[in-house]
Coordinates of C-alpha atoms and ligand atoms in Angstrom, one line a residue:
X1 CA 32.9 -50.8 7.3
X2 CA 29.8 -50.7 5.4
X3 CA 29.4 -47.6 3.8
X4 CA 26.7 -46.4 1.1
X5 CA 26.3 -42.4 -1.2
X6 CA 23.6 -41.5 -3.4
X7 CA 22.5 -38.4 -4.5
X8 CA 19.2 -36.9 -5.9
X9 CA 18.1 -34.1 -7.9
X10 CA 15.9 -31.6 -6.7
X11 CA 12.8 -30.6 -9.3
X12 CA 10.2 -28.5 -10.8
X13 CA 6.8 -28.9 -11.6
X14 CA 6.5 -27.4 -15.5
X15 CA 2.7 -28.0 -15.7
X16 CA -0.2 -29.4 -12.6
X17 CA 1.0 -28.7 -9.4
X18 CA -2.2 -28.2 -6.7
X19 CA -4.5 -29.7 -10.2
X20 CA -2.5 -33.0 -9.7
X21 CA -3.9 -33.4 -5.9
X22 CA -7.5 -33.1 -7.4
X23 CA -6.8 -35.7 -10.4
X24 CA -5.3 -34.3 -13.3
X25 CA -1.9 -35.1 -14.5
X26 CA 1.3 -33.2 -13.9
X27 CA 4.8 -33.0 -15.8
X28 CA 7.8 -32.9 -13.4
X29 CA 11.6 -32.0 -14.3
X30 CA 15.0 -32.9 -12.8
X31 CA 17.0 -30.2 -12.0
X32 CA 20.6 -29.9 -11.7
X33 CA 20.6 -29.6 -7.8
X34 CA 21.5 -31.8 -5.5
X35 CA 20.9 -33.6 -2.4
X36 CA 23.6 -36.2 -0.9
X37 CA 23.6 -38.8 1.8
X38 CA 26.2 -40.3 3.0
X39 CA 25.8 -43.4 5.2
X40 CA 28.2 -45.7 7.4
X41 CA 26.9 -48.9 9.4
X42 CA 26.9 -48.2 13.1
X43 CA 25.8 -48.8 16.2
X44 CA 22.1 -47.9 17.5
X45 CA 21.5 -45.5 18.4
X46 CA 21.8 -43.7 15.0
X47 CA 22.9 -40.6 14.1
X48 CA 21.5 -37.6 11.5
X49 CA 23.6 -34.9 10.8
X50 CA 22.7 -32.3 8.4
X51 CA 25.4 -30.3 7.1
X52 CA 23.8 -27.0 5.7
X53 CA 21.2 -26.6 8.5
X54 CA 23.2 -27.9 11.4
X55 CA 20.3 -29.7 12.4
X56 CA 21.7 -33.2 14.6
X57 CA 20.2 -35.7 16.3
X58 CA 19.3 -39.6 16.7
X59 CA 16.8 -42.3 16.5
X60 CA 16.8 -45.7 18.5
X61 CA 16.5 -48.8 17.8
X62 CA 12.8 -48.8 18.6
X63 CA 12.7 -45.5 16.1
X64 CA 12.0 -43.1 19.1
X65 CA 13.1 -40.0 17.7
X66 CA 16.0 -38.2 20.3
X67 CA 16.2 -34.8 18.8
X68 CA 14.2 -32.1 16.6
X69 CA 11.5 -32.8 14.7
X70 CA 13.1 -32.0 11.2
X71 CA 14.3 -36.1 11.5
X72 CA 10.7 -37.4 11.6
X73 CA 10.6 -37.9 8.4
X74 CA 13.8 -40.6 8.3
X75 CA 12.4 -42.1 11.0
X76 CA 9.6 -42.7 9.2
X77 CA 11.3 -44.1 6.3
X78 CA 13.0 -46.6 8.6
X79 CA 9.5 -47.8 10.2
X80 CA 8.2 -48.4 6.6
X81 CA 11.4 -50.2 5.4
X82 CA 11.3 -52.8 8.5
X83 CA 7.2 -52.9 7.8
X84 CA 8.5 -54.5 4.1
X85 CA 10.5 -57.6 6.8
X86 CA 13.9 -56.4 6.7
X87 CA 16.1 -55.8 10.0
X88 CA 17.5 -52.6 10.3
X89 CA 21.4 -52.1 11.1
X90 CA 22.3 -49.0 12.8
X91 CA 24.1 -46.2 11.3
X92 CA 25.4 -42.6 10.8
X93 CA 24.1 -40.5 8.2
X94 CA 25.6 -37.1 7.1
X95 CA 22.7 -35.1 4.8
X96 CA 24.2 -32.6 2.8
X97 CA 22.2 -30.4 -0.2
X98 CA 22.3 -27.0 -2.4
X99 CA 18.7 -27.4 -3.2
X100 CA 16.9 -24.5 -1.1
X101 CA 14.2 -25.2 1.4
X102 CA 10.7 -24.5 1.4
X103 CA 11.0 -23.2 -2.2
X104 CA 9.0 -25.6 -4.5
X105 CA 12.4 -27.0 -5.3
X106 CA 11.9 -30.9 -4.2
X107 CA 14.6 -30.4 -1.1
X108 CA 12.7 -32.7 1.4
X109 CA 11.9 -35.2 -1.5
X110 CA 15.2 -35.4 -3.0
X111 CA 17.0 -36.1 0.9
X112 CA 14.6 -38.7 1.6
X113 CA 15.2 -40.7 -1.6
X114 CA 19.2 -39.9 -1.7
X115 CA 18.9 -41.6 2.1
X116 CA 16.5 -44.2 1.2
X117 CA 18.5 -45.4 -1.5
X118 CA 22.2 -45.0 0.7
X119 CA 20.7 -47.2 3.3
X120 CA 19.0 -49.5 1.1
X121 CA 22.5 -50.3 -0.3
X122 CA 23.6 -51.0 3.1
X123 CA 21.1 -53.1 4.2
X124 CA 22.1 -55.4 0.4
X125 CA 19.2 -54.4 -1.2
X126 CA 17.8 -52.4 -4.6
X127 CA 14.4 -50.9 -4.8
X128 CA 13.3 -50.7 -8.4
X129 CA 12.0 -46.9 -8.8
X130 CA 8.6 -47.7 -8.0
X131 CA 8.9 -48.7 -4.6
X132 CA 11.7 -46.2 -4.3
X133 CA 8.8 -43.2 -4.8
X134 CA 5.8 -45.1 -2.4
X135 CA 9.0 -45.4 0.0
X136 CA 10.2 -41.7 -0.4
X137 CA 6.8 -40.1 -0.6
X138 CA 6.4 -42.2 2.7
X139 CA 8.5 -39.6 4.1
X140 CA 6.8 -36.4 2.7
X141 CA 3.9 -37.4 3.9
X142 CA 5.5 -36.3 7.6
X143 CA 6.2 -33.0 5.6
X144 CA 3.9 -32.0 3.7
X145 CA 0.8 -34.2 4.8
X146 CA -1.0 -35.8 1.9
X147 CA 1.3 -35.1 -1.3
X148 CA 0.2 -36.6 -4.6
X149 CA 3.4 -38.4 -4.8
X150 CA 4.9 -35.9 -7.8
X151 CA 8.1 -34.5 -6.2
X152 CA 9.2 -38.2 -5.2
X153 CA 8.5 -39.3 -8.5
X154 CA 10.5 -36.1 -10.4
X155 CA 13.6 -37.1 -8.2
X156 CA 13.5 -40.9 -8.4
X157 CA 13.1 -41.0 -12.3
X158 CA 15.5 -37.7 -13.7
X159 CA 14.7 -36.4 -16.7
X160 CA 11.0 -35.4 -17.3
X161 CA 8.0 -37.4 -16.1
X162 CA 4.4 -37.6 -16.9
X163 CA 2.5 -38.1 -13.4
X164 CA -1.2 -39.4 -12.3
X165 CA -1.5 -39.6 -8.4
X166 CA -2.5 -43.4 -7.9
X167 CA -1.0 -44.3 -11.6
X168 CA 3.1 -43.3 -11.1
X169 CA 4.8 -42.1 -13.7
X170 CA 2.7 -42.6 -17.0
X171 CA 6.3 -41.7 -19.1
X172 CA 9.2 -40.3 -18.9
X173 CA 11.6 -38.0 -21.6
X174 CA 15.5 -38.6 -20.7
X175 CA 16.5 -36.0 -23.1
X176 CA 15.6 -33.0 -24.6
X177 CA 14.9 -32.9 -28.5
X178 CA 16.9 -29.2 -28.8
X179 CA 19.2 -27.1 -27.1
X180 CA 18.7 -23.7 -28.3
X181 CA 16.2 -23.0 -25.3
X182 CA 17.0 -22.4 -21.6
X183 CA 14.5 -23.2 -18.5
X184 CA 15.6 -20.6 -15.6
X185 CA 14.7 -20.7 -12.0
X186 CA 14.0 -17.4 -10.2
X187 CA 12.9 -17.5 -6.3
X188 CA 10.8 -14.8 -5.0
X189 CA 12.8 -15.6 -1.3
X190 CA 9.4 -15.8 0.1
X191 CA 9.3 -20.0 2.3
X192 CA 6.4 -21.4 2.6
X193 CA 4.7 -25.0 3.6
X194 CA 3.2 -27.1 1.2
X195 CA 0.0 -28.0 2.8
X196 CA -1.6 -24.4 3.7
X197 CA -2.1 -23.7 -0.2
X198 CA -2.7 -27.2 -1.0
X199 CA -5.9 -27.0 2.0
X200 CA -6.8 -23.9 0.6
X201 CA -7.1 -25.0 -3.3
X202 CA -8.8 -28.5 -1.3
X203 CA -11.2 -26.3 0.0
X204 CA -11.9 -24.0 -3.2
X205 CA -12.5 -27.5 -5.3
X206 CA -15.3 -28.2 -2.5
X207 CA -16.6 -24.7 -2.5
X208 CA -16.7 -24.5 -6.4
X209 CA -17.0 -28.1 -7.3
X210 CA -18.5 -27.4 -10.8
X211 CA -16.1 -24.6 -12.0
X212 CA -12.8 -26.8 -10.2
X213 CA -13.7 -29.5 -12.8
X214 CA -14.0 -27.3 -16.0
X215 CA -10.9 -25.8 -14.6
X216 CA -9.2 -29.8 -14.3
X217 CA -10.7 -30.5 -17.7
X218 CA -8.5 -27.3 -19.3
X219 CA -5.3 -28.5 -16.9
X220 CA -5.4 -31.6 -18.4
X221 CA -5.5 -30.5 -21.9
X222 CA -2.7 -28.2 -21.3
X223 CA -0.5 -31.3 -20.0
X224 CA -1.7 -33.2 -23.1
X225 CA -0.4 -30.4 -25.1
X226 CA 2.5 -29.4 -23.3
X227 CA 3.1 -33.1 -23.4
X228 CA 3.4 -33.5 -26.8
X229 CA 5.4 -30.0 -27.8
X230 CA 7.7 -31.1 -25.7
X231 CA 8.6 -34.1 -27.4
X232 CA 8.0 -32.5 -30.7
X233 CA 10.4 -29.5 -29.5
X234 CA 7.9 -26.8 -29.7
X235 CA 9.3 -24.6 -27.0
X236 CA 7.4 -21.6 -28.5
X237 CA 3.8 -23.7 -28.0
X238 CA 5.0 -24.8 -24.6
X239 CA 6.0 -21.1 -23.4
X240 CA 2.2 -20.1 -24.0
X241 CA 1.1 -23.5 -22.3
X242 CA 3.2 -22.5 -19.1
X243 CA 1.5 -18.8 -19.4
X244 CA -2.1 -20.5 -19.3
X245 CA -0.6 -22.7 -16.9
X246 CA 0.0 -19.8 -14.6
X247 CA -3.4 -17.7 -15.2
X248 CA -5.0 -20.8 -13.9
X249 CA -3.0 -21.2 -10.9
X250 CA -3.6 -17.4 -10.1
X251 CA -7.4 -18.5 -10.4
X252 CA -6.6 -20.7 -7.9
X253 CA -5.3 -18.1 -5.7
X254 CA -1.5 -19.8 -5.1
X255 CA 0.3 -17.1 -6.9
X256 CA 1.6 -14.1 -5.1
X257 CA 2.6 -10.7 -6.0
X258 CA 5.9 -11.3 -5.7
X259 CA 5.5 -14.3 -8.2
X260 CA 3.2 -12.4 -10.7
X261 CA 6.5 -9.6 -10.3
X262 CA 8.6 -12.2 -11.7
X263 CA 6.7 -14.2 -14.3
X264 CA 5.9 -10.6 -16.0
X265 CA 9.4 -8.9 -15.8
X266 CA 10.6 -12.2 -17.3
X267 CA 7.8 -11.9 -19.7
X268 CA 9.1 -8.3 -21.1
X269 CA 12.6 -9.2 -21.2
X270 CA 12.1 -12.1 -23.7
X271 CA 10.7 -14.9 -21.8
X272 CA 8.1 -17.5 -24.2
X273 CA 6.7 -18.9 -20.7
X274 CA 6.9 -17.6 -16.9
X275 CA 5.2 -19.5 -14.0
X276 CA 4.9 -20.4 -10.5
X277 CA 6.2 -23.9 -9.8
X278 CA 5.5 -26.0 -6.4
X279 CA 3.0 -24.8 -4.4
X280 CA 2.9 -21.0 -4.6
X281 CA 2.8 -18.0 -2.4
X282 CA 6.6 -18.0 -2.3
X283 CA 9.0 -20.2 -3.7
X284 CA 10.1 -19.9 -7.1
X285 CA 9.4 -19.2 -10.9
X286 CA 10.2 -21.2 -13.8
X287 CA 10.9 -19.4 -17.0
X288 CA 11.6 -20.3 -20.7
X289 CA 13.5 -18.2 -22.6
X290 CA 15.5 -18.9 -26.3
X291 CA 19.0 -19.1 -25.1
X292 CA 20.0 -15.7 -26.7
X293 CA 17.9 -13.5 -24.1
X294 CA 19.1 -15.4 -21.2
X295 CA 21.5 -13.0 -20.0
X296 CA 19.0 -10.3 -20.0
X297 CA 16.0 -12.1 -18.3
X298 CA 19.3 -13.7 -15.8
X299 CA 19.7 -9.6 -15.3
X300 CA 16.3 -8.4 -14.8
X301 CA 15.4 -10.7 -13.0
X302 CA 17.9 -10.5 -10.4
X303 CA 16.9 -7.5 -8.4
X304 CA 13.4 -9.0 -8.0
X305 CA 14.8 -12.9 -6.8
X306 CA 16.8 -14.1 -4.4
X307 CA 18.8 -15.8 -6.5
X308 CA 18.9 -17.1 -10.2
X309 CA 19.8 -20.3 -11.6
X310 CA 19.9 -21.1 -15.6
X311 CA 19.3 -25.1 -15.0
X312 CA 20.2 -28.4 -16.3
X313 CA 17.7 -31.7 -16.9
X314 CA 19.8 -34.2 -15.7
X315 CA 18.9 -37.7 -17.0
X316 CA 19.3 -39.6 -14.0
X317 CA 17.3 -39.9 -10.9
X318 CA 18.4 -41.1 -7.7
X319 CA 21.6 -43.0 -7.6
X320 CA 24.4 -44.4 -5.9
X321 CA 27.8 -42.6 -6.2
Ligands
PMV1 O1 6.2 -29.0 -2.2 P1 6.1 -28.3 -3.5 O2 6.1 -26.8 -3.3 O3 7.1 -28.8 -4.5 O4 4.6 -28.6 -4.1 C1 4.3 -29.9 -4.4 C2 3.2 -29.8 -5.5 C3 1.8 -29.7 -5.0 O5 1.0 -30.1 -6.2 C4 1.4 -28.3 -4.7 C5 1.4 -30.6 -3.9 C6 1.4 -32.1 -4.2 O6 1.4 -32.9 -3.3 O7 1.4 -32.5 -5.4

């Protein structure tokens, strides 16, 4: 029987989440958490199993959705692969992940490209990355309404990825020039959706059109810079970048208190830069630290998160297994 796996990282964004839905750029990371999907050719109609979140259900032939909502989102990845011409053989998928939900983490985007690129495989056919991210963000559109594109693009490519809504990824850095410097993820525990801040910082741009694009102008810069310390392994420069990075997404009113809690106990333990990543109000932080305070910030840290993860870039996006 035909049968396909692939797996996907989940992600952060290090610099221009909400500033990459209004134009600037944003710089995206791979992180060493996983989403799986395991696919078998079967009959129609097909089945979705989610492992974690027990969530079941199927979709016909004619991509009628017979279950919860939480599946609208492969359905729609189905419609848009049989827009592209080819037929689509029925099938059972079982999603499995250990990236949390609703935390900033890239959980929906890493399932819809792990499926995408399992049932692509069954159907005999490769998507270069590209297509894999317009095919993937396809499906967070049904989440999280009009994304830039950014999480898909983090998972599909691995590694680090310099991102322009409407351009794709400008470049991306497989590896990292030095390993005496540890990124750690710390969420708050608080879920949230996507699209209520990214309405509200839509409406802010509108209300306060001239300040939002002095504010893009200095998001940019920050990229450009963080851009470049990255690849010159300035960790120290990029840890400030990341605290300017976070003053202006406070400005945009995304953080939280329970963020701001985080980013400065990090801060006082040892941290070079703390700051929100995703789309605020919730979800988690993203610290750098020189590896020899990790255990303490790992510590301090603790009580105020509900979990905490030292993390891994892995170089690889989406891929068969
Ligand atoms: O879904 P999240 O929390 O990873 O946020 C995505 C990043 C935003 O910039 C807030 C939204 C977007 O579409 O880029």
């Amino acid at each position: 029987m035909n049968k396909a796996v692939a797996i996907s990282p989940g992600k952060v964004i290090l610099f221009g989440e909400h500033f990459v839905v209004i134009g600037s750029k944003a710089l995206a990371m791979a992180i060493d958490l996983y989403a799986r999907a395991e696919i078998k050719e079967s009959s129609w109609p097909s089945e979705i199993i989610s492992k974690e979140t027990g969530i079941k259900g199927k979709i016909t032939k004619d991509l009628k959705i017979l279950g919860p909502k939480e599946i609208e989102p492969i359905a729609r990845l189905l419609s848009v692969i049989r827009s592209w011409g080819y037929n689509l053989p029925g099938f059972k998928a079982i999603i499995s992940s250990d990236i949390p939900i609703s935390s900033g983490l890239g959980s929906s985007a890493a399932i819809a490209s792990a499926f995408s690129v399992a049932y692509m495989k069954i159907i005999g056919h490769e998507l270069d990355k590209k297509n894999l991210v317009t095919l993937s963000n396809e499906a967070e559109k049904v989440t999280h309404g009009n994304p830039s594109g950014v999480d898909s693009a983090a998972v599909v490519y691995g590694g680090i990825s310099l991102y322009r809504k409407g351009e794709g990824v400008i470049s991306n850095i497989n590896e990292l020039p030095r390993n005496d410097y540890s990124f750690i993820i710390a969420d708050t525990g608080v879920k949230r959706k996507t699209y209520l801040p990214v309405n509200d910082v839509i409406s802010l741009s509108k209300r306060f059109r001239s300040i939002l694009s002095l504010m893009l102008d200095a998001e940019d810069r920050v990229i450009e810079l963080a851009y470049e310390s990255l690849k010159k392994g300035d960790y120290e420069t990029l840890g400030q970048l990341m605290n300017i990075n976070q003053g202006l997404l406070n400005s945009l009113g995304v953080s939280s208190r329970e963020i701001e809690e985080i980013v400065y106990e990090g801060r006082m333990a040892g941290a070079v830069g703390a700051k929100l990543t995703g789309a605020g109000r919730g979800g988690a932080v993203i610290v750098l630290c020189r590896s020899d305070t990790e255990n303490e910030i790992i510590n301090r840290l603790s009580s105020l998160s509900s979990w905490v993860k030292k993390i891994k870039i892995p170089p690889y996006g989406t891929h068969l297994v």
